[in-house]
């Protein structure tokens, strides 16, 4: 097994292009390990109470459906 280390970009459609110097590797099977810099990774936004406001719509406002849960409520 031969190890090659190089820097390249990943295209918008997920393609990784090898430089022409590595033409001998074309068509061969390879194991790929991707190491992304920490500063460029996208982090999930922090959720806050009320952040889903306006996402859900209440169709019927009643307390009837809560009767099924009375035994679990203090």
mmCIF file of N, CA and C in Angstrom:
data_model
loop_
_atom_site.group_PDB
_atom_site.id
_atom_site.type_symbol
_atom_site.label_atom_id
_atom_site.label_comp_id
_atom_site.label_asym_id
_atom_site.label_seq_id
_atom_site.Cartn_x
_atom_site.Cartn_y
_atom_site.Cartn_z
ATOM 1 N N UNK A 1 0.855 -1.179 0.000
ATOM 2 C CA UNK A 1 0.000 0.000 0.000
ATOM 3 C C UNK A 1 0.894 1.233 0.000
ATOM 4 N N UNK A 2 0.533 2.207 -0.813
ATOM 5 C CA UNK A 2 1.286 3.440 -0.935
ATOM 6 C C UNK A 2 0.464 4.591 -0.365
ATOM 7 N N UNK A 3 1.090 5.489 0.372
ATOM 8 C CA UNK A 3 0.395 6.621 0.962
ATOM 9 C C UNK A 3 0.781 7.900 0.221
ATOM 10 N N UNK A 4 -0.234 8.677 -0.154
ATOM 11 C CA UNK A 4 -0.023 9.959 -0.815
ATOM 12 C C UNK A 4 -0.741 11.018 0.009
ATOM 13 N N UNK A 5 -0.052 12.084 0.342
ATOM 14 C CA UNK A 5 -0.696 13.187 1.059
ATOM 15 C C UNK A 5 -0.685 14.406 0.156
ATOM 16 N N UNK A 6 -1.866 15.018 -0.024
ATOM 17 C CA UNK A 6 -1.958 16.195 -0.871
ATOM 18 C C UNK A 6 -3.100 17.068 -0.411
ATOM 19 N N UNK A 7 -3.086 18.307 -0.852
ATOM 20 C CA UNK A 7 -4.183 19.242 -0.563
ATOM 21 C C UNK A 7 -4.958 19.458 -1.848
ATOM 22 N N UNK A 8 -6.276 19.413 -1.740
ATOM 23 C CA UNK A 8 -7.131 19.643 -2.895
ATOM 24 C C UNK A 8 -8.469 20.169 -2.417
ATOM 25 N N UNK A 9 -9.328 20.523 -3.313
ATOM 26 C CA UNK A 9 -10.660 21.031 -2.960
ATOM 27 C C UNK A 9 -11.708 20.003 -3.329
ATOM 28 N N UNK A 10 -12.809 20.026 -2.595
ATOM 29 C CA UNK A 10 -13.965 19.194 -2.894
ATOM 30 C C UNK A 10 -14.959 20.089 -3.630
ATOM 31 N N UNK A 11 -15.376 19.673 -4.824
ATOM 32 C CA UNK A 11 -16.281 20.498 -5.625
ATOM 33 C C UNK A 11 -17.691 20.470 -5.040
ATOM 34 N N UNK A 12 -18.560 21.343 -5.535
ATOM 35 C CA UNK A 12 -19.945 21.420 -5.054
ATOM 36 C C UNK A 12 -20.701 20.111 -5.223
ATOM 37 N N UNK A 13 -20.318 19.317 -6.227
ATOM 38 C CA UNK A 13 -21.003 18.034 -6.422
ATOM 39 C C UNK A 13 -20.239 16.875 -5.790
ATOM 40 N N UNK A 14 -19.274 17.166 -4.917
ATOM 41 C CA UNK A 14 -18.604 16.142 -4.131
ATOM 42 C C UNK A 14 -17.411 15.481 -4.795
ATOM 43 N N UNK A 15 -16.940 16.005 -5.906
ATOM 44 C CA UNK A 15 -15.801 15.404 -6.588
ATOM 45 C C UNK A 15 -14.490 15.914 -6.007
ATOM 46 N N UNK A 16 -13.547 14.995 -5.880
ATOM 47 C CA UNK A 16 -12.206 15.358 -5.437
ATOM 48 C C UNK A 16 -11.277 15.098 -6.612
ATOM 49 N N UNK A 17 -10.574 16.112 -7.061
ATOM 50 C CA UNK A 17 -9.724 15.983 -8.238
ATOM 51 C C UNK A 17 -8.284 15.779 -7.812
ATOM 52 N N UNK A 18 -7.659 14.750 -8.388
ATOM 53 C CA UNK A 18 -6.238 14.519 -8.153
ATOM 54 C C UNK A 18 -5.428 15.370 -9.125
ATOM 55 N N UNK A 19 -4.316 15.929 -8.667
ATOM 56 C CA UNK A 19 -3.448 16.661 -9.591
ATOM 57 C C UNK A 19 -2.909 15.720 -10.679
ATOM 58 N N UNK A 20 -2.518 16.270 -11.821
ATOM 59 C CA UNK A 20 -2.033 15.461 -12.947
ATOM 60 C C UNK A 20 -0.815 14.625 -12.579
ATOM 61 N N UNK A 21 -0.046 15.079 -11.600
ATOM 62 C CA UNK A 21 1.144 14.324 -11.177
ATOM 63 C C UNK A 21 0.789 12.930 -10.653
ATOM 64 N N UNK A 22 -0.453 12.753 -10.256
ATOM 65 C CA UNK A 22 -0.878 11.469 -9.690
ATOM 66 C C UNK A 22 -1.680 10.646 -10.690
ATOM 67 N N UNK A 23 -1.408 10.829 -11.975
ATOM 68 C CA UNK A 23 -2.110 10.099 -13.029
ATOM 69 C C UNK A 23 -1.983 8.592 -12.898
ATOM 70 N N UNK A 24 -0.885 8.139 -12.292
ATOM 71 C CA UNK A 24 -0.695 6.696 -12.110
ATOM 72 C C UNK A 24 -1.764 6.086 -11.202
ATOM 73 N N UNK A 25 -2.464 6.915 -10.435
ATOM 74 C CA UNK A 25 -3.469 6.417 -9.502
ATOM 75 C C UNK A 25 -4.862 6.349 -10.118
ATOM 76 N N UNK A 26 -5.049 6.919 -11.312
ATOM 77 C CA UNK A 26 -6.366 6.940 -11.945
ATOM 78 C C UNK A 26 -6.864 5.517 -12.171
ATOM 79 N N UNK A 27 -8.116 5.286 -11.830
ATOM 80 C CA UNK A 27 -8.733 3.979 -12.046
ATOM 81 C C UNK A 27 -8.410 2.948 -10.980
ATOM 82 N N UNK A 28 -7.561 3.295 -10.039
ATOM 83 C CA UNK A 28 -7.204 2.352 -8.977
ATOM 84 C C UNK A 28 -8.099 2.577 -7.769
ATOM 85 N N UNK A 29 -8.242 1.540 -6.974
ATOM 86 C CA UNK A 29 -9.029 1.646 -5.742
ATOM 87 C C UNK A 29 -8.195 2.360 -4.699
ATOM 88 N N UNK A 30 -8.854 3.206 -3.898
ATOM 89 C CA UNK A 30 -8.130 3.980 -2.889
ATOM 90 C C UNK A 30 -8.968 4.114 -1.633
ATOM 91 N N UNK A 31 -8.290 4.297 -0.524
ATOM 92 C CA UNK A 31 -8.945 4.596 0.753
ATOM 93 C C UNK A 31 -8.746 6.091 0.979
ATOM 94 N N UNK A 32 -9.827 6.787 1.267
ATOM 95 C CA UNK A 32 -9.769 8.239 1.408
ATOM 96 C C UNK A 32 -10.036 8.632 2.858
ATOM 97 N N UNK A 33 -9.155 9.424 3.415
ATOM 98 C CA UNK A 33 -9.344 9.982 4.747
ATOM 99 C C UNK A 33 -9.378 11.493 4.571
ATOM 100 N N UNK A 34 -10.484 12.129 4.959
ATOM 101 C CA UNK A 34 -10.640 13.572 4.787
ATOM 102 C C UNK A 34 -10.490 14.235 6.150
ATOM 103 N N UNK A 35 -9.611 15.198 6.227
ATOM 104 C CA UNK A 35 -9.413 15.957 7.463
ATOM 105 C C UNK A 35 -9.764 17.406 7.150
ATOM 106 N N UNK A 36 -10.860 17.878 7.703
ATOM 107 C CA UNK A 36 -11.315 19.245 7.456
ATOM 108 C C UNK A 36 -10.877 20.152 8.599
ATOM 109 N N UNK A 37 -10.445 21.357 8.289
ATOM 110 C CA UNK A 37 -10.074 22.300 9.350
ATOM 111 C C UNK A 37 -11.289 22.645 10.211
ATOM 112 N N UNK A 38 -11.067 22.804 11.494
ATOM 113 C CA UNK A 38 -12.149 23.108 12.441
ATOM 114 C C UNK A 38 -12.850 24.423 12.111
ATOM 115 N N UNK A 39 -12.129 25.393 11.616
ATOM 116 C CA UNK A 39 -12.711 26.718 11.389
ATOM 117 C C UNK A 39 -13.688 26.736 10.222
ATOM 118 N N UNK A 40 -13.592 25.786 9.310
ATOM 119 C CA UNK A 40 -14.446 25.787 8.140
ATOM 120 C C UNK A 40 -15.675 24.902 8.287
ATOM 121 N N UNK A 41 -15.773 24.132 9.359
ATOM 122 C CA UNK A 41 -16.925 23.253 9.518
ATOM 123 C C UNK A 41 -18.118 24.057 10.003
ATOM 124 N N UNK A 42 -19.284 23.688 9.515
ATOM 125 C CA UNK A 42 -20.502 24.375 9.931
ATOM 126 C C UNK A 42 -21.016 23.738 11.210
ATOM 127 N N UNK A 43 -21.323 24.565 12.180
ATOM 128 C CA UNK A 43 -21.866 24.072 13.444
ATOM 129 C C UNK A 43 -23.372 24.267 13.445
ATOM 130 N N UNK A 44 -24.059 23.370 14.126
ATOM 131 C CA UNK A 44 -25.507 23.487 14.235
ATOM 132 C C UNK A 44 -25.841 24.723 15.067
ATOM 133 N N UNK A 45 -26.854 25.469 14.660
ATOM 134 C CA UNK A 45 -27.226 26.644 15.447
ATOM 135 C C UNK A 45 -27.772 26.226 16.813
ATOM 136 N N UNK A 46 -27.524 27.047 17.797
ATOM 137 C CA UNK A 46 -28.026 26.774 19.147
ATOM 138 C C UNK A 46 -29.511 27.084 19.174
ATOM 139 N N UNK A 47 -30.292 26.126 19.659
ATOM 140 C CA UNK A 47 -31.742 26.334 19.724
ATOM 141 C C UNK A 47 -32.101 27.042 21.028
ATOM 142 N N UNK A 48 -33.055 27.937 20.940
ATOM 143 C CA UNK A 48 -33.522 28.696 22.091
ATOM 144 C C UNK A 48 -35.020 28.496 22.247
ATOM 145 N N UNK A 49 -35.526 28.603 23.484
ATOM 146 C CA UNK A 49 -36.977 28.491 23.668
ATOM 147 C C UNK A 49 -37.710 29.507 22.795
ATOM 148 N N UNK A 50 -38.707 29.035 22.086
ATOM 149 C CA UNK A 50 -39.490 29.903 21.226
ATOM 150 C C UNK A 50 -38.947 30.019 19.811
ATOM 151 N N UNK A 51 -37.842 29.313 19.524
ATOM 152 C CA UNK A 51 -37.246 29.434 18.196
ATOM 153 C C UNK A 51 -38.094 28.785 17.105
ATOM 154 N N UNK A 52 -39.055 27.944 17.480
ATOM 155 C CA UNK A 52 -39.933 27.305 16.490
ATOM 156 C C UNK A 52 -41.249 28.069 16.338
ATOM 157 N N UNK A 53 -41.325 29.250 16.950
ATOM 158 C CA UNK A 53 -42.554 30.036 16.889
ATOM 159 C C UNK A 53 -42.897 30.351 15.438
ATOM 160 N N UNK A 54 -44.139 30.080 15.066
ATOM 161 C CA UNK A 54 -44.578 30.310 13.704
ATOM 162 C C UNK A 54 -44.389 29.115 12.790
ATOM 163 N N UNK A 55 -43.690 28.068 13.272
ATOM 164 C CA UNK A 55 -43.462 26.879 12.462
ATOM 165 C C UNK A 55 -44.671 25.947 12.517
ATOM 166 N N UNK A 56 -45.280 25.837 13.691
ATOM 167 C CA UNK A 56 -46.438 24.975 13.872
ATOM 168 C C UNK A 56 -47.701 25.817 13.947
ATOM 169 N N UNK A 57 -48.797 25.243 13.496
ATOM 170 C CA UNK A 57 -50.071 25.938 13.521
ATOM 171 C C UNK A 57 -51.069 25.084 14.289
ATOM 172 N N UNK A 58 -51.746 25.659 15.274
ATOM 173 C CA UNK A 58 -52.751 24.948 16.053
ATOM 174 C C UNK A 58 -54.067 24.986 15.283
ATOM 175 N N UNK A 59 -54.574 23.804 14.940
ATOM 176 C CA UNK A 59 -55.810 23.740 14.164
ATOM 177 C C UNK A 59 -57.042 23.829 15.054
ATOM 178 N N UNK A 60 -56.982 23.142 16.218
ATOM 179 C CA UNK A 60 -58.112 23.156 17.141
ATOM 180 C C UNK A 60 -57.549 23.372 18.535
ATOM 181 N N UNK A 61 -58.074 24.354 19.230
ATOM 182 C CA UNK A 61 -57.587 24.623 20.580
ATOM 183 C C UNK A 61 -58.623 24.108 21.579
ATOM 184 N N UNK A 62 -58.275 22.993 22.202
ATOM 185 C CA UNK A 62 -59.147 22.413 23.217
ATOM 186 C C UNK A 62 -58.286 21.648 24.219
ATOM 187 N N UNK A 63 -58.862 21.335 25.348
ATOM 188 C CA UNK A 63 -58.138 20.596 26.385
ATOM 189 C C UNK A 63 -58.600 19.147 26.440
ATOM 190 N N UNK A 64 -59.497 18.764 25.572
ATOM 191 C CA UNK A 64 -60.063 17.421 25.587
ATOM 192 C C UNK A 64 -59.008 16.332 25.404
ATOM 193 N N UNK A 65 -58.093 16.544 24.510
ATOM 194 C CA UNK A 65 -57.085 15.517 24.244
ATOM 195 C C UNK A 65 -56.139 15.305 25.429
ATOM 196 N N UNK A 66 -56.078 16.257 26.357
ATOM 197 C CA UNK A 66 -55.224 16.113 27.536
ATOM 198 C C UNK A 66 -55.799 15.144 28.555
ATOM 199 N N UNK A 67 -57.091 14.829 28.459
ATOM 200 C CA UNK A 67 -57.717 13.891 29.396
ATOM 201 C C UNK A 67 -57.038 12.531 29.382
ATOM 202 N N UNK A 68 -56.508 12.128 28.273
ATOM 203 C CA UNK A 68 -55.821 10.835 28.173
ATOM 204 C C UNK A 68 -54.547 10.796 29.017
ATOM 205 N N UNK A 69 -54.001 11.947 29.363
ATOM 206 C CA UNK A 69 -52.727 12.013 30.086
ATOM 207 C C UNK A 69 -52.900 12.397 31.563
ATOM 208 N N UNK A 70 -54.136 12.472 32.058
ATOM 209 C CA UNK A 70 -54.387 12.916 33.439
ATOM 210 C C UNK A 70 -53.650 12.073 34.469
ATOM 211 N N UNK A 71 -53.581 10.764 34.244
ATOM 212 C CA UNK A 71 -52.932 9.891 35.223
ATOM 213 C C UNK A 71 -51.427 10.144 35.318
ATOM 214 N N UNK A 72 -50.829 10.752 34.298
ATOM 215 C CA UNK A 72 -49.409 11.045 34.309
ATOM 216 C C UNK A 72 -49.093 12.441 34.821
ATOM 217 N N UNK A 73 -50.107 13.316 34.922
ATOM 218 C CA UNK A 73 -49.881 14.696 35.309
ATOM 219 C C UNK A 73 -50.088 14.851 36.816
ATOM 220 N N UNK A 74 -49.261 15.667 37.469
ATOM 221 C CA UNK A 74 -49.401 15.858 38.940
ATOM 222 C C UNK A 74 -50.643 16.626 39.318
#
